[in-house]
Amino acid sequence: METKKVIRLNNDFTNAKLQEKIAPAPKRKHLGIILVVAMLLFSLASMSLVQSYENLQKQKGLEQQAIQQNTQLASDAKIKSAEIQKLKDPNFVLKYARSRYDYSNPGEKIFETPDSPVTGGLSQ
């Protein structure tokens, strides 16, 4: 059998390959731990972000409810102030007492119709 002789070239590439065989690259012992810690930190940050977003959505919902309630209360206040102005008028009070409480002067005859009762413009 014939043995083959391999001649190595003396250049930078072959020298680098020889160095890799002789002394392999240093192993990164702590790289896995660093990656796990980084993933843990990112997951904690993302959980905090999600909680903040959920809190923001809840606050927006509460704000919408407060706006609706404020609008409703403002319209109720407007209606009540209109009723107060009506009750300051003596003629209206007299008409309201006649329709609501069947008030009548002595000697008057009251005739009721089967239609809806008259409230005099005030809410029940």
GROMACS .gro file of C-alpha atoms in nm:
model
  124
    1MET     CA    1   0.000   0.000   0.000
    2GLU     CA    2   0.105   0.334  -0.084
    3THR     CA    3   0.075   0.617   0.171
    4LYS     CA    4  -0.032   0.954   0.057
    5LYS     CA    5   0.166   1.246   0.160
    6VAL     CA    6  -0.031   1.562   0.232
    7ILE     CA    7   0.160   1.879   0.219
    8ARG     CA    8   0.022   2.159   0.426
    9LEU     CA    9   0.039   2.510   0.289
   10ASN     CA   10   0.172   2.764   0.525
   11ASN     CA   11  -0.085   3.041   0.498
   12ASP     CA   12  -0.332   3.219   0.731
   13PHE     CA   13  -0.629   2.994   0.654
   14THR     CA   14  -0.451   2.664   0.720
   15ASN     CA   15  -0.288   2.807   1.031
   16ALA     CA   16  -0.633   2.913   1.164
   17LYS     CA   17  -0.779   2.567   1.095
   18LEU     CA   18  -0.487   2.402   1.271
   19GLN     CA   19  -0.536   2.628   1.572
   20GLU     CA   20  -0.906   2.533   1.584
   21LYS     CA   21  -0.815   2.164   1.597
   22ILE     CA   22  -0.551   2.216   1.861
   23ALA     CA   23  -0.738   2.465   2.082
   24PRO     CA   24  -1.116   2.466   2.020
   25ALA     CA   25  -1.316   2.784   2.078
   26PRO     CA   26  -1.396   2.850   2.442
   27LYS     CA   27  -1.729   2.705   2.549
   28ARG     CA   28  -1.991   2.944   2.666
   29LYS     CA   29  -2.085   2.784   2.993
   30HIS     CA   30  -2.315   3.055   3.119
   31LEU     CA   31  -2.485   3.140   2.791
   32GLY     CA   32  -2.788   2.920   2.865
   33ILE     CA   33  -2.838   3.077   3.207
   34ILE     CA   34  -2.808   3.425   3.059
   35LEU     CA   35  -3.067   3.342   2.794
   36VAL     CA   36  -3.310   3.200   3.053
   37VAL     CA   37  -3.269   3.510   3.271
   38ALA     CA   38  -3.322   3.737   2.968
   39MET     CA   39  -3.638   3.548   2.870
   40LEU     CA   40  -3.764   3.573   3.229
   41LEU     CA   41  -3.703   3.947   3.237
   42PHE     CA   42  -3.878   4.000   2.903
   43SER     CA   43  -4.176   3.789   3.014
   44LEU     CA   44  -4.206   3.988   3.338
   45ALA     CA   45  -4.193   4.314   3.144
   46SER     CA   46  -4.455   4.192   2.898
   47MET     CA   47  -4.685   4.074   3.180
   48SER     CA   48  -4.661   4.417   3.339
   49LEU     CA   49  -4.740   4.575   3.004
   50VAL     CA   50  -5.045   4.351   2.957
   51GLN     CA   51  -5.172   4.436   3.306
   52SER     CA   52  -5.129   4.807   3.237
   53TYR     CA   53  -5.320   4.771   2.910
   54GLU     CA   54  -5.606   4.584   3.082
   55ASN     CA   55  -5.617   4.852   3.352
   56LEU     CA   56  -5.630   5.121   3.083
   57GLN     CA   57  -5.921   4.947   2.909
   58LYS     CA   58  -6.106   4.916   3.240
   59GLN     CA   59  -6.050   5.286   3.310
   60LYS     CA   60  -6.181   5.377   2.963
   61GLY     CA   61  -6.495   5.171   3.031
   62LEU     CA   62  -6.547   5.345   3.363
   63GLU     CA   63  -6.498   5.682   3.194
   64GLN     CA   64  -6.764   5.600   2.935
   65GLN     CA   65  -7.005   5.494   3.210
   66ALA     CA   66  -6.938   5.817   3.399
   67ILE     CA   67  -6.999   6.024   3.085
   68GLN     CA   68  -7.329   5.845   3.021
   69GLN     CA   69  -7.433   5.887   3.384
   70ASN     CA   70  -7.339   6.256   3.374
   71THR     CA   71  -7.544   6.306   3.058
   72GLN     CA   72  -7.842   6.128   3.213
   73LEU     CA   73  -7.817   6.330   3.534
   74ALA     CA   74  -7.787   6.656   3.341
   75SER     CA   75  -8.104   6.580   3.143
   76ASP     CA   76  -8.284   6.477   3.466
   77ALA     CA   77  -8.174   6.803   3.630
   78LYS     CA   78  -8.305   6.999   3.331
   79ILE     CA   79  -8.641   6.823   3.352
   80LYS     CA   80  -8.665   6.879   3.728
   81SER     CA   81  -8.579   7.249   3.696
   82ALA     CA   82  -8.851   7.284   3.429
   83GLU     CA   83  -9.097   7.114   3.667
   84ILE     CA   84  -8.994   7.351   3.946
   85GLN     CA   85  -9.057   7.650   3.719
   86LYS     CA   86  -9.400   7.509   3.631
   87LEU     CA   87  -9.486   7.456   4.000
   88LYS     CA   88  -9.409   7.821   4.072
   89ASP     CA   89  -9.705   7.919   3.851
   90PRO     CA   90 -10.029   7.922   4.059
   91ASN     CA   91 -10.251   7.844   3.759
   92PHE     CA   92 -10.046   7.535   3.678
   93VAL     CA   93 -10.060   7.417   4.039
   94LEU     CA   94 -10.438   7.454   4.036
   95LYS     CA   95 -10.469   7.258   3.708
   96TYR     CA   96 -10.228   6.993   3.836
   97ALA     CA   97 -10.419   6.951   4.164
   98ARG     CA   98 -10.746   6.918   3.972
   99SER     CA   99 -10.610   6.655   3.732
  100ARG     CA  100 -10.388   6.457   3.966
  101TYR     CA  101 -10.572   6.467   4.296
  102ASP     CA  102 -10.929   6.526   4.173
  103TYR     CA  103 -10.943   6.864   4.345
  104SER     CA  104 -11.259   7.062   4.280
  105ASN     CA  105 -11.427   7.374   4.407
  106PRO     CA  106 -11.749   7.332   4.600
  107GLY     CA  107 -12.045   7.285   4.365
  108GLU     CA  108 -11.836   7.169   4.064
  109LYS     CA  109 -11.913   6.847   3.885
  110ILE     CA  110 -11.615   6.637   3.763
  111PHE     CA  111 -11.650   6.424   3.450
  112GLU     CA  112 -11.371   6.175   3.381
  113THR     CA  113 -11.315   6.018   3.042
  114PRO     CA  114 -11.181   5.665   3.000
  115ASP     CA  115 -10.880   5.797   2.808
  116SER     CA  116 -10.543   5.843   2.972
  117PRO     CA  117 -10.538   6.058   3.286
  118VAL     CA  118 -10.402   6.410   3.253
  119THR     CA  119 -10.089   6.475   3.456
  120GLY     CA  120 -10.056   6.839   3.373
  121GLY     CA  121  -9.717   6.801   3.206
  122LEU     CA  122  -9.525   6.666   3.507
  123SER     CA  123  -9.358   6.329   3.507
  124GLN     CA  124  -9.497   6.065   3.738
   0.00000   0.00000   0.00000
